[in-house]
Coordinates of C-alpha atoms in Angstrom, one line a residue:
M7 CA 60.6 -106.1 50.4
I8 CA 61.9 -103.8 47.9
K9 CA 58.7 -104.7 45.5
K10 CA 57.2 -103.0 48.5
I11 CA 59.4 -100.1 48.6
M12 CA 58.9 -99.5 44.2
K13 CA 55.3 -99.4 45.0
I14 CA 55.4 -97.1 47.5
I15 CA 57.6 -94.4 45.9
K16 CA 55.0 -95.5 42.3
N17 CA 52.5 -94.4 44.1
V18 CA 54.4 -91.6 45.7
K19 CA 55.4 -90.6 41.6
I20 CA 51.2 -91.5 40.8
A21 CA 49.6 -88.7 44.3
K22 CA 52.8 -86.6 43.2
N23 CA 51.2 -86.3 39.5
V24 CA 48.1 -86.0 39.5
K25 CA 48.1 -83.5 42.4
F26 CA 50.4 -81.1 39.6
A27 CA 48.2 -82.0 37.6
K28 CA 45.5 -80.2 39.6
N29 CA 47.3 -77.9 40.6
V30 CA 47.9 -77.4 37.0
K31 CA 44.5 -77.4 36.2
F32 CA 43.1 -74.9 38.5
A33 CA 45.5 -72.6 38.0
R34 CA 44.5 -73.1 34.2
N35 CA 40.4 -72.4 35.7
V36 CA 42.6 -69.6 37.7
I37 CA 43.4 -67.4 34.5
N38 CA 41.0 -68.5 33.0
V39 CA 38.6 -66.7 35.2
K40 CA 41.4 -63.5 35.4
N41 CA 40.8 -64.1 31.6
V42 CA 37.2 -63.3 31.9
R43 CA 36.8 -60.8 34.2
N44 CA 39.6 -59.0 32.4
L45 CA 37.3 -58.4 29.2
K46 CA 35.0 -57.8 31.5
N47 CA 36.4 -54.4 32.4
I48 CA 38.0 -54.2 28.8
N49 CA 34.5 -53.7 27.9
K50 CA 33.4 -52.0 30.7
F51 CA 36.2 -49.5 29.8
I52 CA 35.2 -49.7 26.2
V53 CA 31.7 -48.9 27.2
C54 CA 32.4 -45.5 29.4
V55 CA 35.5 -44.5 26.8
L56 CA 32.4 -44.5 24.1
S57 CA 29.9 -43.1 26.4
I58 CA 32.5 -40.4 26.5
V59 CA 32.7 -39.9 22.8
L60 CA 29.2 -40.3 22.3
M61 CA 29.0 -37.1 24.2
V62 CA 31.1 -35.0 23.0
A63 CA 29.9 -35.3 20.2
V64 CA 26.8 -33.9 20.6
S65 CA 27.5 -31.7 23.4
G66 CA 29.6 -30.0 20.5
C67 CA 27.4 -30.6 17.9
T68 CA 24.6 -28.7 20.4
I69 CA 27.2 -25.7 20.8
T70 CA 27.4 -25.9 17.4
Y71 CA 24.0 -24.9 16.9
K72 CA 23.3 -22.7 18.4
M73 CA 26.2 -20.7 17.4
N74 CA 25.5 -20.9 14.4
D75 CA 21.9 -20.6 15.4
G76 CA 23.4 -16.4 16.7
E77 CA 24.5 -16.2 13.8
K78 CA 21.6 -16.4 11.9
S79 CA 20.1 -13.6 14.1
D80 CA 22.5 -10.8 14.5
E81 CA 22.4 -12.1 10.4
S82 CA 19.1 -11.8 10.8
S83 CA 19.1 -8.4 12.7
I84 CA 21.9 -7.1 10.0
A85 CA 19.3 -7.2 7.6
E86 CA 16.3 -5.7 9.5
V87 CA 18.7 -2.1 10.2
E88 CA 19.2 -2.5 6.2
I89 CA 15.5 -3.0 5.5
V90 CA 14.2 -0.8 7.6
T91 CA 17.7 1.7 6.5
E92 CA 16.0 1.9 3.3
A93 CA 12.2 1.4 4.5
K94 CA 13.1 5.3 5.8
T95 CA 15.4 6.4 2.7
E96 CA 12.2 5.0 0.2
S97 CA 9.7 7.6 2.9
N98 CA 12.4 10.2 2.4
S99 CA 12.2 10.0 -1.5
D100 CA 8.7 9.7 -1.4
L101 CA 7.9 12.9 0.5
N102 CA 10.7 14.9 -2.0
N103 CA 8.8 12.9 -5.0
D104 CA 5.5 15.0 -3.7
S105 CA 6.8 18.0 -2.9
D106 CA 7.3 17.8 -6.9
N107 CA 4.0 16.6 -7.9
G108 CA 2.9 19.2 -6.0
I109 CA 1.7 17.5 -2.6
D110 CA 1.0 19.3 0.3
N111 CA 3.7 17.8 3.2
G112 CA 4.3 20.9 5.0
A113 CA 6.9 23.2 1.6
A114 CA 5.7 25.5 -0.2
K115 CA 2.5 24.7 -3.1
D116 CA 3.8 24.2 -7.0
T117 CA 2.1 26.7 -9.0
K118 CA -0.9 23.5 -9.7
D119 CA -1.9 24.2 -6.1
S120 CA -1.6 27.8 -5.6
Y121 CA -3.6 27.7 -9.1
I122 CA -7.0 30.9 -8.8
S123 CA -9.7 30.6 -10.6
Y124 CA -11.2 33.9 -12.3
T125 CA -14.8 34.4 -13.2
F126 CA -17.0 37.1 -15.3
R127 CA -18.4 39.0 -12.5
N128 CA -21.6 37.4 -13.4
D129 CA -23.4 35.4 -16.5
K130 CA -24.6 38.2 -18.6
L131 CA -21.1 39.5 -18.7
L132 CA -19.2 35.9 -19.9
Q133 CA -21.9 36.0 -22.3
S134 CA -21.1 39.5 -23.5
H135 CA -17.6 38.9 -23.6
Y136 CA -18.4 34.8 -25.4
E137 CA -20.2 36.5 -27.6
K138 CA -17.8 38.9 -28.9
H139 CA -14.4 37.6 -28.7
G140 CA -15.1 34.0 -27.6
I141 CA -16.2 32.5 -30.8
D142 CA -14.2 33.9 -33.1
M143 CA -11.4 32.7 -31.2
G144 CA -12.8 29.3 -31.9
F145 CA -14.1 28.2 -27.8
D146 CA -16.8 25.6 -28.5
S147 CA -18.7 27.0 -24.8
K148 CA -19.1 30.3 -23.0
E149 CA -17.5 27.4 -20.1
D150 CA -14.0 27.0 -21.9
Y151 CA -13.6 30.4 -22.9
E152 CA -14.2 31.4 -19.1
K153 CA -11.3 28.3 -18.3
A154 CA -8.8 30.1 -21.3
A155 CA -8.9 33.0 -19.4
S156 CA -8.3 31.9 -16.4
D157 CA -5.4 30.4 -17.4
V158 CA -4.4 33.1 -19.5
V159 CA -3.4 34.9 -15.8
N160 CA -2.5 31.8 -14.4
N161 CA 0.4 31.3 -16.1
K162 CA 3.7 31.9 -15.5
N163 CA 4.9 32.9 -18.7
A164 CA 2.8 35.4 -19.1
L165 CA 3.9 39.3 -18.9
H166 CA 2.4 41.7 -16.1
K167 CA 1.3 44.8 -14.9
K168 CA -1.2 47.3 -14.4
E169 CA -3.4 49.7 -16.3
K170 CA -2.5 52.7 -16.0
E171 CA -6.7 54.6 -16.3
D172 CA -8.3 52.2 -14.2
N173 CA -5.0 49.7 -12.1
D174 CA -6.7 46.7 -13.7
D175 CA -5.2 43.6 -13.2
I176 CA -3.5 43.1 -17.0
Y177 CA -2.0 40.5 -18.4
Y178 CA -0.3 38.8 -22.3
L179 CA 0.9 35.6 -23.2
E180 CA 3.1 36.9 -26.4
K181 CA 3.9 33.1 -28.0
T182 CA 0.1 33.3 -28.4
N183 CA -1.6 36.2 -29.1
E184 CA -3.5 35.9 -25.7
F185 CA -4.7 39.5 -23.8
V186 CA -7.3 39.9 -20.3
V187 CA -7.9 42.2 -18.3
V188 CA -8.4 41.5 -14.6
S189 CA -10.1 44.0 -12.3
T190 CA -9.2 45.5 -9.4
D191 CA -11.8 42.9 -7.1
G192 CA -10.1 39.8 -8.9
Y193 CA -13.0 39.7 -11.5
L194 CA -12.4 39.2 -15.1
R195 CA -12.8 41.7 -17.4
T196 CA -11.7 40.4 -21.3
Y197 CA -9.7 38.0 -22.8
F198 CA -9.1 38.5 -27.2
Y199 CA -6.2 38.3 -29.5
P200 CA -5.8 41.6 -29.5
D201 CA -4.4 42.7 -33.2
A202 CA -1.7 44.7 -32.5
G203 CA -0.2 42.1 -30.8
K204 CA 2.3 43.2 -27.5
K205 CA 1.9 46.4 -28.9
Y206 CA -1.2 46.7 -27.1
Y207 CA -0.8 45.3 -24.5
D208 CA 2.8 47.8 -24.3
R209 CA -0.1 50.4 -24.4
Q210 CA -2.5 50.0 -22.3

């Protein structure tokens, strides 16, 4: 009888141990499952965090690029304004230089533009005065002689007055002793080197 009781106790103990072992194993499995789930959740969390970080980084780069691009546009605009300003300044400078060089820009013309060519009344008179004065003065042709007379009349340094008798215009370059007479209707009368120099001019 005692043996039966002891056997029953052993069986009960074994059953308890088996049940305990099963419970332990089940608990381990549950823990492992939870750990796996937790790991998956952690991985998902990490992926989400990394995605957010990447999105912020990309957005920041885009904003920075746009800002830099905007700054470049502003710099380009400033450069264009400076170029336009310099171009206008150079244009105004060119206009002033043109004025100094005698180019017509709406201002008063200089001596070169207002040069008036004077001639003898006809070729016969030109030839006569050339043979009488021009050859001795060293001119190679009557055309050169006539042009030189015209240059004296247009020279700002030439003395000028009206002849007492005929009211002709008289021009005299004291430095080169050149004497020219222009008729009242604008033709060259004569051109030569007076022997008396300025005294000859003063007597007219």
